[in-house]
Amino acid sequence: MADDNATSDQGGSKKKLIIIIVAAVILLLVAGGAAFFFLSGDDNSQDDIVLQEENNSLPAIYVTLPQPFVFNVTSDDQQRLVQVNTQLLVRGNEMETLAKENLPLIEHALLNTFGAATVEQLRTPQGQLEIRRQSAENVRAALIKVTGEPVIERVLFTGFVMQ
């Protein structure tokens, strides 16, 4: 009888050990999956939008727009006044010249984009990122129609005030 109790105790401790090992492995897999999910970034939502790798070899030049954009946005209960200072990132002297020659077109495209923004978008960093991305796309589209080239790489907000 004593031998039967000893055998059943060993079997029970082996089962407990196996259960603990399986639980630890599952916990590690879940933690690894969660870490991968949270730490891996979505390539489409990067702040940096790069047109072509070959353009990266050219020097980065920042074109400052002469005046800040001042516009109203409406929320549910009130209007807000927004002021945005903007610069354009271009690559090379040729693109800088094209950007400066087409400043009225660029300002028009930016003003249309900013005018379509909502207070909810402008309040959050993710919303501001989306506005910058949309601004860059709209400016590129307008410049491609006129010059045949996208000209700018990024639209940068160097000052942002919402009252």
Short mmCIF file of N, CA and C in Angstrom, two decimals:
data_model
loop_
_atom_site.label_atom_id
_atom_site.label_comp_id
_atom_site.label_asym_id
_atom_site.label_seq_id
_atom_site.Cartn_x
_atom_site.Cartn_y
_atom_site.Cartn_z
N MET A 1 0.81 -1.19 0.00
CA MET A 1 0.00 0.00 0.00
C MET A 1 0.84 1.25 0.00
N ALA A 2 1.95 1.18 0.72
CA ALA A 2 2.84 2.33 0.75
C ALA A 2 3.43 2.58 -0.62
N ASP A 3 3.68 1.49 -1.37
CA ASP A 3 4.23 1.65 -2.72
C ASP A 3 3.21 2.29 -3.65
N ASP A 4 1.93 1.96 -3.48
CA ASP A 4 0.89 2.55 -4.32
C ASP A 4 0.79 4.06 -4.10
N ASN A 5 0.89 4.52 -2.87
CA ASN A 5 0.84 5.95 -2.57
C ASN A 5 2.04 6.68 -3.15
N ALA A 6 3.20 6.07 -3.10
CA ALA A 6 4.41 6.70 -3.65
C ALA A 6 4.29 6.84 -5.16
N THR A 7 3.76 5.84 -5.83
CA THR A 7 3.61 5.87 -7.28
C THR A 7 2.60 6.94 -7.68
N SER A 8 1.49 7.03 -6.96
CA SER A 8 0.48 8.03 -7.31
C SER A 8 0.98 9.44 -7.03
N ASP A 9 1.83 9.64 -6.02
CA ASP A 9 2.40 10.96 -5.75
C ASP A 9 3.33 11.38 -6.88
N GLN A 10 4.12 10.46 -7.40
CA GLN A 10 5.03 10.79 -8.50
C GLN A 10 4.24 11.14 -9.76
N GLY A 11 3.19 10.41 -10.02
CA GLY A 11 2.35 10.68 -11.19
C GLY A 11 1.68 12.04 -11.08
N GLY A 12 1.22 12.39 -9.89
CA GLY A 12 0.57 13.67 -9.68
C GLY A 12 1.54 14.82 -9.82
N SER A 13 2.78 14.65 -9.33
CA SER A 13 3.76 15.74 -9.44
C SER A 13 4.23 15.90 -10.87
N LYS A 14 4.28 14.79 -11.64
CA LYS A 14 4.65 14.89 -13.06
C LYS A 14 3.57 15.64 -13.83
N LYS A 15 2.31 15.36 -13.52
CA LYS A 15 1.22 16.07 -14.19
C LYS A 15 1.26 17.56 -13.86
N LYS A 16 1.53 17.88 -12.60
CA LYS A 16 1.62 19.29 -12.21
C LYS A 16 2.77 19.97 -12.94
N LEU A 17 3.90 19.28 -13.04
CA LEU A 17 5.07 19.83 -13.73
C LEU A 17 4.77 20.08 -15.20
N ILE A 18 4.10 19.13 -15.84
CA ILE A 18 3.74 19.28 -17.25
C ILE A 18 2.77 20.45 -17.42
N ILE A 19 1.80 20.57 -16.54
CA ILE A 19 0.84 21.68 -16.62
C ILE A 19 1.55 23.01 -16.44
N ILE A 20 2.48 23.09 -15.51
CA ILE A 20 3.22 24.34 -15.29
C ILE A 20 4.07 24.68 -16.50
N ILE A 21 4.73 23.70 -17.10
CA ILE A 21 5.56 23.94 -18.29
C ILE A 21 4.69 24.41 -19.45
N VAL A 22 3.57 23.74 -19.68
CA VAL A 22 2.67 24.13 -20.77
C VAL A 22 2.14 25.55 -20.54
N ALA A 23 1.77 25.88 -19.32
CA ALA A 23 1.27 27.22 -19.01
C ALA A 23 2.36 28.26 -19.23
N ALA A 24 3.60 27.94 -18.86
CA ALA A 24 4.71 28.88 -19.06
C ALA A 24 4.97 29.11 -20.55
N VAL A 25 4.92 28.04 -21.35
CA VAL A 25 5.13 28.17 -22.79
C VAL A 25 4.02 29.01 -23.41
N ILE A 26 2.79 28.77 -23.02
CA ILE A 26 1.67 29.56 -23.55
C ILE A 26 1.82 31.02 -23.15
N LEU A 27 2.20 31.27 -21.91
CA LEU A 27 2.40 32.64 -21.45
C LEU A 27 3.50 33.34 -22.25
N LEU A 28 4.59 32.64 -22.52
CA LEU A 28 5.67 33.22 -23.32
C LEU A 28 5.23 33.50 -24.75
N LEU A 29 4.45 32.59 -25.34
CA LEU A 29 3.95 32.81 -26.69
C LEU A 29 3.01 34.02 -26.75
N VAL A 30 2.13 34.13 -25.78
CA VAL A 30 1.21 35.27 -25.74
C VAL A 30 1.99 36.57 -25.55
N ALA A 31 2.96 36.57 -24.64
CA ALA A 31 3.76 37.78 -24.41
C ALA A 31 4.57 38.14 -25.65
N GLY A 32 5.13 37.15 -26.31
CA GLY A 32 5.88 37.42 -27.54
C GLY A 32 4.99 37.96 -28.65
N GLY A 33 3.80 37.39 -28.79
CA GLY A 33 2.86 37.88 -29.79
C GLY A 33 2.41 39.30 -29.50
N ALA A 34 2.15 39.59 -28.24
CA ALA A 34 1.74 40.94 -27.86
C ALA A 34 2.87 41.93 -28.10
N ALA A 35 4.09 41.55 -27.76
CA ALA A 35 5.23 42.44 -27.99
C ALA A 35 5.42 42.69 -29.47
N PHE A 36 5.30 41.67 -30.29
CA PHE A 36 5.42 41.84 -31.73
C PHE A 36 4.34 42.76 -32.26
N PHE A 37 3.11 42.56 -31.80
CA PHE A 37 1.99 43.37 -32.26
C PHE A 37 2.17 44.84 -31.91
N PHE A 38 2.58 45.12 -30.67
CA PHE A 38 2.70 46.50 -30.22
C PHE A 38 3.95 47.19 -30.73
N LEU A 39 5.02 46.45 -30.92
CA LEU A 39 6.28 47.07 -31.31
C LEU A 39 6.48 47.14 -32.81
N SER A 40 5.78 46.34 -33.57
CA SER A 40 5.93 46.42 -35.02
C SER A 40 5.06 47.56 -35.52
N GLY A 41 5.67 48.44 -36.30
CA GLY A 41 4.94 49.59 -36.80
C GLY A 41 4.34 49.30 -38.15
N ASP A 42 3.29 50.02 -38.47
CA ASP A 42 2.67 49.92 -39.78
C ASP A 42 3.43 50.84 -40.72
N ASP A 43 3.99 50.29 -41.79
CA ASP A 43 4.81 51.08 -42.70
C ASP A 43 4.01 52.20 -43.37
N ASN A 44 2.71 52.02 -43.54
CA ASN A 44 1.91 53.04 -44.20
C ASN A 44 1.61 54.23 -43.30
N SER A 45 1.75 54.10 -42.00
CA SER A 45 1.42 55.20 -41.11
C SER A 45 2.65 55.92 -40.59
N GLN A 46 3.77 55.74 -41.25
CA GLN A 46 4.98 56.43 -40.82
C GLN A 46 4.85 57.92 -41.08
N ASP A 47 5.51 58.69 -40.22
CA ASP A 47 5.54 60.13 -40.40
C ASP A 47 6.36 60.48 -41.63
N ASP A 48 7.37 59.68 -41.94
CA ASP A 48 8.27 59.95 -43.05
C ASP A 48 7.73 59.30 -44.31
N ILE A 49 7.37 60.13 -45.28
CA ILE A 49 6.92 59.63 -46.56
C ILE A 49 8.04 59.90 -47.56
N VAL A 50 8.63 58.85 -48.06
CA VAL A 50 9.77 58.99 -48.96
C VAL A 50 9.32 58.64 -50.36
N LEU A 51 9.58 59.53 -51.32
CA LEU A 51 9.16 59.29 -52.68
C LEU A 51 10.00 58.22 -53.36
N GLN A 52 11.31 58.44 -53.44
CA GLN A 52 12.19 57.49 -54.10
C GLN A 52 13.50 57.46 -53.36
N GLU A 53 14.14 56.28 -53.30
CA GLU A 53 15.40 56.18 -52.58
C GLU A 53 16.50 56.98 -53.26
N GLU A 54 16.45 57.09 -54.57
CA GLU A 54 17.50 57.82 -55.27
C GLU A 54 17.47 59.31 -54.93
N ASN A 55 16.30 59.84 -54.58
CA ASN A 55 16.21 61.24 -54.19
C ASN A 55 16.87 61.50 -52.85
N ASN A 56 17.03 60.48 -52.03
CA ASN A 56 17.64 60.66 -50.72
C ASN A 56 19.11 61.02 -50.82
N SER A 57 19.73 60.77 -51.97
CA SER A 57 21.14 61.13 -52.11
C SER A 57 21.30 62.63 -52.33
N LEU A 58 20.25 63.31 -52.75
CA LEU A 58 20.29 64.76 -52.93
C LEU A 58 20.13 65.44 -51.57
N PRO A 59 20.68 66.64 -51.42
CA PRO A 59 20.56 67.31 -50.12
C PRO A 59 19.11 67.73 -49.83
N ALA A 60 18.74 67.64 -48.57
CA ALA A 60 17.41 68.08 -48.14
C ALA A 60 17.41 69.59 -48.02
N ILE A 61 16.41 70.21 -48.63
CA ILE A 61 16.27 71.66 -48.59
C ILE A 61 14.86 71.96 -48.09
N TYR A 62 14.77 72.91 -47.17
CA TYR A 62 13.49 73.27 -46.58
C TYR A 62 13.03 74.60 -47.16
N VAL A 63 11.85 74.60 -47.75
CA VAL A 63 11.27 75.80 -48.33
C VAL A 63 10.21 76.30 -47.35
N THR A 64 10.44 77.50 -46.81
CA THR A 64 9.51 78.08 -45.85
C THR A 64 8.43 78.85 -46.60
N LEU A 65 7.19 78.57 -46.28
CA LEU A 65 6.11 79.35 -46.87
C LEU A 65 6.06 80.70 -46.17
N PRO A 66 5.87 81.77 -46.93
CA PRO A 66 6.06 83.11 -46.37
C PRO A 66 5.12 83.49 -45.23
N GLN A 67 3.90 83.00 -45.26
CA GLN A 67 2.94 83.39 -44.23
C GLN A 67 2.32 82.14 -43.60
N PRO A 68 1.97 82.23 -42.33
CA PRO A 68 1.27 81.09 -41.72
C PRO A 68 -0.16 81.01 -42.26
N PHE A 69 -0.70 79.82 -42.25
CA PHE A 69 -2.09 79.63 -42.65
C PHE A 69 -2.96 79.87 -41.42
N VAL A 70 -3.96 80.73 -41.57
CA VAL A 70 -4.91 81.01 -40.49
C VAL A 70 -6.30 80.68 -41.04
N PHE A 71 -7.00 79.79 -40.34
CA PHE A 71 -8.31 79.38 -40.82
C PHE A 71 -9.19 78.98 -39.64
N ASN A 72 -10.50 78.95 -39.89
CA ASN A 72 -11.48 78.55 -38.87
C ASN A 72 -11.88 77.10 -39.09
N VAL A 73 -12.09 76.41 -38.00
CA VAL A 73 -12.71 75.08 -38.05
C VAL A 73 -13.86 75.09 -37.06
N THR A 74 -14.90 74.36 -37.40
CA THR A 74 -16.10 74.36 -36.57
C THR A 74 -16.24 73.02 -35.87
N SER A 75 -16.50 73.11 -34.57
CA SER A 75 -16.85 71.90 -33.82
C SER A 75 -18.34 71.94 -33.56
N ASP A 76 -18.84 71.01 -32.78
CA ASP A 76 -20.28 70.96 -32.52
C ASP A 76 -20.80 72.21 -31.84
N ASP A 77 -20.01 72.76 -30.92
CA ASP A 77 -20.53 73.86 -30.12
C ASP A 77 -19.91 75.22 -30.42
N GLN A 78 -18.76 75.26 -31.08
CA GLN A 78 -18.12 76.56 -31.31
C GLN A 78 -17.13 76.49 -32.46
N GLN A 79 -16.68 77.69 -32.87
CA GLN A 79 -15.65 77.77 -33.90
C GLN A 79 -14.29 77.92 -33.25
N ARG A 80 -13.31 77.38 -33.89
CA ARG A 80 -11.93 77.50 -33.41
C ARG A 80 -11.08 78.12 -34.50
N LEU A 81 -10.11 78.91 -34.07
CA LEU A 81 -9.17 79.54 -34.98
C LEU A 81 -7.87 78.74 -34.94
N VAL A 82 -7.34 78.41 -36.10
CA VAL A 82 -6.13 77.61 -36.20
C VAL A 82 -5.09 78.37 -37.00
N GLN A 83 -3.85 78.34 -36.52
CA GLN A 83 -2.73 78.93 -37.25
C GLN A 83 -1.66 77.85 -37.42
N VAL A 84 -1.23 77.63 -38.67
CA VAL A 84 -0.24 76.61 -38.97
C VAL A 84 0.90 77.24 -39.76
N ASN A 85 2.11 77.13 -39.23
CA ASN A 85 3.31 77.51 -39.98
C ASN A 85 3.81 76.26 -40.69
N THR A 86 4.16 76.41 -41.96
CA THR A 86 4.46 75.24 -42.77
C THR A 86 5.77 75.40 -43.52
N GLN A 87 6.50 74.30 -43.63
CA GLN A 87 7.68 74.23 -44.48
C GLN A 87 7.55 72.99 -45.35
N LEU A 88 8.22 73.04 -46.49
CA LEU A 88 8.22 71.91 -47.42
C LEU A 88 9.61 71.32 -47.49
N LEU A 89 9.71 70.01 -47.45
CA LEU A 89 10.98 69.33 -47.64
C LEU A 89 11.09 68.93 -49.09
N VAL A 90 12.12 69.43 -49.76
CA VAL A 90 12.39 69.07 -51.15
C VAL A 90 13.82 68.53 -51.22
N ARG A 91 14.14 67.85 -52.30
CA ARG A 91 15.48 67.30 -52.49
C ARG A 91 16.11 67.94 -53.72
N GLY A 92 17.18 68.68 -53.51
CA GLY A 92 17.94 69.26 -54.61
C GLY A 92 17.51 70.67 -54.95
N ASN A 93 18.43 71.38 -55.59
CA ASN A 93 18.18 72.78 -55.96
C ASN A 93 17.11 72.92 -57.02
N GLU A 94 17.03 71.96 -57.93
CA GLU A 94 16.02 72.03 -58.99
C GLU A 94 14.61 71.98 -58.40
N MET A 95 14.40 71.09 -57.44
CA MET A 95 13.07 70.97 -56.80
C MET A 95 12.77 72.20 -55.93
N GLU A 96 13.80 72.77 -55.33
CA GLU A 96 13.60 73.99 -54.55
C GLU A 96 13.10 75.12 -55.45
N THR A 97 13.72 75.25 -56.61
CA THR A 97 13.32 76.28 -57.57
C THR A 97 11.89 76.06 -58.03
N LEU A 98 11.55 74.81 -58.35
CA LEU A 98 10.18 74.51 -58.78
C LEU A 98 9.17 74.81 -57.67
N ALA A 99 9.51 74.49 -56.43
CA ALA A 99 8.60 74.76 -55.32
C ALA A 99 8.40 76.25 -55.14
N LYS A 100 9.47 77.03 -55.21
CA LYS A 100 9.35 78.48 -55.04
C LYS A 100 8.58 79.12 -56.18
N GLU A 101 8.75 78.61 -57.38
CA GLU A 101 8.02 79.15 -58.53
C GLU A 101 6.53 78.86 -58.44
N ASN A 102 6.17 77.79 -57.76
CA ASN A 102 4.76 77.37 -57.69
C ASN A 102 4.16 77.56 -56.30
N LEU A 103 4.67 78.52 -55.53
CA LEU A 103 4.15 78.76 -54.17
C LEU A 103 2.65 79.05 -54.14
N PRO A 104 2.10 79.86 -55.05
CA PRO A 104 0.64 80.09 -54.99
C PRO A 104 -0.17 78.80 -55.16
N LEU A 105 0.28 77.92 -56.04
CA LEU A 105 -0.40 76.65 -56.23
C LEU A 105 -0.29 75.77 -54.98
N ILE A 106 0.89 75.76 -54.37
CA ILE A 106 1.11 74.99 -53.15
C ILE A 106 0.24 75.52 -52.02
N GLU A 107 0.20 76.85 -51.86
CA GLU A 107 -0.63 77.45 -50.81
C GLU A 107 -2.10 77.14 -51.02
N HIS A 108 -2.54 77.15 -52.27
CA HIS A 108 -3.94 76.83 -52.57
C HIS A 108 -4.26 75.38 -52.18
N ALA A 109 -3.39 74.46 -52.54
CA ALA A 109 -3.61 73.04 -52.21
C ALA A 109 -3.63 72.84 -50.69
N LEU A 110 -2.72 73.52 -49.99
CA LEU A 110 -2.68 73.40 -48.53
C LEU A 110 -3.92 74.00 -47.89
N LEU A 111 -4.34 75.16 -48.37
CA LEU A 111 -5.53 75.80 -47.80
C LEU A 111 -6.78 74.95 -48.00
N ASN A 112 -6.90 74.31 -49.16
CA ASN A 112 -8.03 73.41 -49.38
C ASN A 112 -8.00 72.22 -48.42
N THR A 113 -6.83 71.69 -48.19
CA THR A 113 -6.70 70.56 -47.26
C THR A 113 -7.03 70.99 -45.84
N PHE A 114 -6.47 72.12 -45.41
CA PHE A 114 -6.70 72.60 -44.05
C PHE A 114 -8.17 72.97 -43.85
N GLY A 115 -8.80 73.52 -44.88
CA GLY A 115 -10.20 73.91 -44.79
C GLY A 115 -11.13 72.72 -44.60
N ALA A 116 -10.72 71.55 -45.05
CA ALA A 116 -11.54 70.35 -44.90
C ALA A 116 -11.32 69.65 -43.57
N ALA A 117 -10.37 70.13 -42.78
CA ALA A 117 -10.05 69.49 -41.49
C ALA A 117 -11.14 69.77 -40.46
N THR A 118 -11.25 68.87 -39.51
CA THR A 118 -12.20 69.04 -38.41
C THR A 118 -11.43 69.26 -37.11
N VAL A 119 -12.13 69.78 -36.11
CA VAL A 119 -11.52 70.01 -34.81
C VAL A 119 -11.02 68.69 -34.23
N GLU A 120 -11.79 67.64 -34.40
CA GLU A 120 -11.41 66.34 -33.85
C GLU A 120 -10.09 65.86 -34.46
N GLN A 121 -9.91 66.09 -35.77
CA GLN A 121 -8.65 65.70 -36.41
C GLN A 121 -7.48 66.51 -35.87
N LEU A 122 -7.69 67.79 -35.73
CA LEU A 122 -6.59 68.68 -35.35
C LEU A 122 -6.21 68.55 -33.88
N ARG A 123 -7.08 68.00 -33.05
CA ARG A 123 -6.78 67.86 -31.62
C ARG A 123 -5.79 66.74 -31.33
N THR A 124 -5.79 65.70 -32.12
CA THR A 124 -4.97 64.53 -31.81
C THR A 124 -3.71 64.51 -32.67
N PRO A 125 -2.62 63.99 -32.13
CA PRO A 125 -1.40 63.85 -32.94
C PRO A 125 -1.61 62.97 -34.17
N GLN A 126 -2.41 61.92 -34.03
CA GLN A 126 -2.68 61.04 -35.17
C GLN A 126 -3.46 61.80 -36.24
N GLY A 127 -4.40 62.64 -35.82
CA GLY A 127 -5.15 63.45 -36.78
C GLY A 127 -4.28 64.46 -37.48
N GLN A 128 -3.36 65.09 -36.74
CA GLN A 128 -2.43 66.04 -37.36
C GLN A 128 -1.52 65.33 -38.35
N LEU A 129 -1.10 64.13 -38.02
CA LEU A 129 -0.28 63.33 -38.94
C LEU A 129 -1.04 63.05 -40.22
N GLU A 130 -2.31 62.71 -40.09
CA GLU A 130 -3.14 62.45 -41.26
C GLU A 130 -3.30 63.71 -42.11
N ILE A 131 -3.47 64.87 -41.47
CA ILE A 131 -3.59 66.13 -42.21
C ILE A 131 -2.28 66.42 -42.96
N ARG A 132 -1.15 66.20 -42.31
CA ARG A 132 0.15 66.41 -42.99
C ARG A 132 0.31 65.47 -44.17
N ARG A 133 -0.08 64.21 -43.99
CA ARG A 133 0.02 63.24 -45.07
C ARG A 133 -0.89 63.63 -46.24
N GLN A 134 -2.11 64.01 -45.92
CA GLN A 134 -3.06 64.43 -46.95
C GLN A 134 -2.59 65.70 -47.64
N SER A 135 -2.00 66.62 -46.87
CA SER A 135 -1.45 67.85 -47.45
C SER A 135 -0.37 67.53 -48.46
N ALA A 136 0.54 66.65 -48.09
CA ALA A 136 1.63 66.28 -49.00
C ALA A 136 1.08 65.64 -50.27
N GLU A 137 0.10 64.76 -50.14
CA GLU A 137 -0.50 64.12 -51.32
C GLU A 137 -1.17 65.14 -52.22
N ASN A 138 -1.92 66.08 -51.64
CA ASN A 138 -2.62 67.08 -52.44
C ASN A 138 -1.65 68.03 -53.14
N VAL A 139 -0.59 68.44 -52.44
CA VAL A 139 0.40 69.33 -53.05
C VAL A 139 1.11 68.60 -54.18
N ARG A 140 1.51 67.35 -53.96
CA ARG A 140 2.17 66.57 -55.02
C ARG A 140 1.28 66.44 -56.24
N ALA A 141 -0.01 66.13 -56.02
CA ALA A 141 -0.93 65.96 -57.14
C ALA A 141 -1.06 67.25 -57.94
N ALA A 142 -1.16 68.37 -57.25
CA ALA A 142 -1.27 69.66 -57.94
C ALA A 142 0.01 69.98 -58.71
N LEU A 143 1.16 69.70 -58.11
CA LEU A 143 2.43 70.00 -58.77
C LEU A 143 2.69 69.07 -59.95
N ILE A 144 2.25 67.83 -59.87
CA ILE A 144 2.43 66.90 -60.99
C ILE A 144 1.64 67.39 -62.20
N LYS A 145 0.44 67.93 -61.97
CA LYS A 145 -0.36 68.44 -63.07
C LYS A 145 0.33 69.60 -63.79
N VAL A 146 1.04 70.43 -63.03
CA VAL A 146 1.66 71.63 -63.61
C VAL A 146 3.08 71.38 -64.09
N THR A 147 3.89 70.72 -63.26
CA THR A 147 5.31 70.56 -63.58
C THR A 147 5.68 69.18 -64.11
N GLY A 148 4.82 68.21 -63.89
CA GLY A 148 5.13 66.85 -64.30
C GLY A 148 5.95 66.08 -63.26
N GLU A 149 6.28 66.72 -62.14
CA GLU A 149 7.05 66.08 -61.08
C GLU A 149 6.39 66.35 -59.73
N PRO A 150 6.55 65.43 -58.76
CA PRO A 150 5.93 65.64 -57.45
C PRO A 150 6.58 66.76 -56.65
N VAL A 151 7.81 67.11 -56.91
CA VAL A 151 8.57 68.22 -56.34
C VAL A 151 8.85 68.07 -54.84
N ILE A 152 7.82 67.94 -54.00
CA ILE A 152 8.05 67.92 -52.55
C ILE A 152 8.10 66.49 -52.03
N GLU A 153 8.80 66.34 -50.92
CA GLU A 153 8.84 65.04 -50.25
C GLU A 153 7.90 65.02 -49.05
N ARG A 154 7.90 66.10 -48.28
CA ARG A 154 7.07 66.16 -47.07
C ARG A 154 6.55 67.57 -46.84
N VAL A 155 5.43 67.65 -46.13
CA VAL A 155 4.92 68.91 -45.60
C VAL A 155 5.16 68.85 -44.09
N LEU A 156 5.82 69.86 -43.56
CA LEU A 156 6.15 69.90 -42.14
C LEU A 156 5.40 71.04 -41.46
N PHE A 157 4.84 70.77 -40.29
CA PHE A 157 4.22 71.82 -39.48
C PHE A 157 5.28 72.31 -38.51
N THR A 158 5.73 73.55 -38.69
CA THR A 158 6.75 74.10 -37.79
C THR A 158 6.14 74.92 -36.67
N GLY A 159 4.87 75.20 -36.78
CA GLY A 159 4.14 75.90 -35.73
C GLY A 159 2.67 75.53 -35.85
N PHE A 160 2.03 75.28 -34.72
CA PHE A 160 0.63 74.87 -34.76
C PHE A 160 -0.06 75.41 -33.51
N VAL A 161 -1.08 76.26 -33.73
CA VAL A 161 -1.83 76.84 -32.61
C VAL A 161 -3.31 76.71 -32.93
N MET A 162 -4.08 76.20 -31.96
CA MET A 162 -5.53 76.13 -32.12
C MET A 162 -6.16 76.75 -30.89
N GLN A 163 -7.02 77.75 -31.11
CA GLN A 163 -7.68 78.44 -30.00
C GLN A 163 -9.17 78.22 -30.06
#
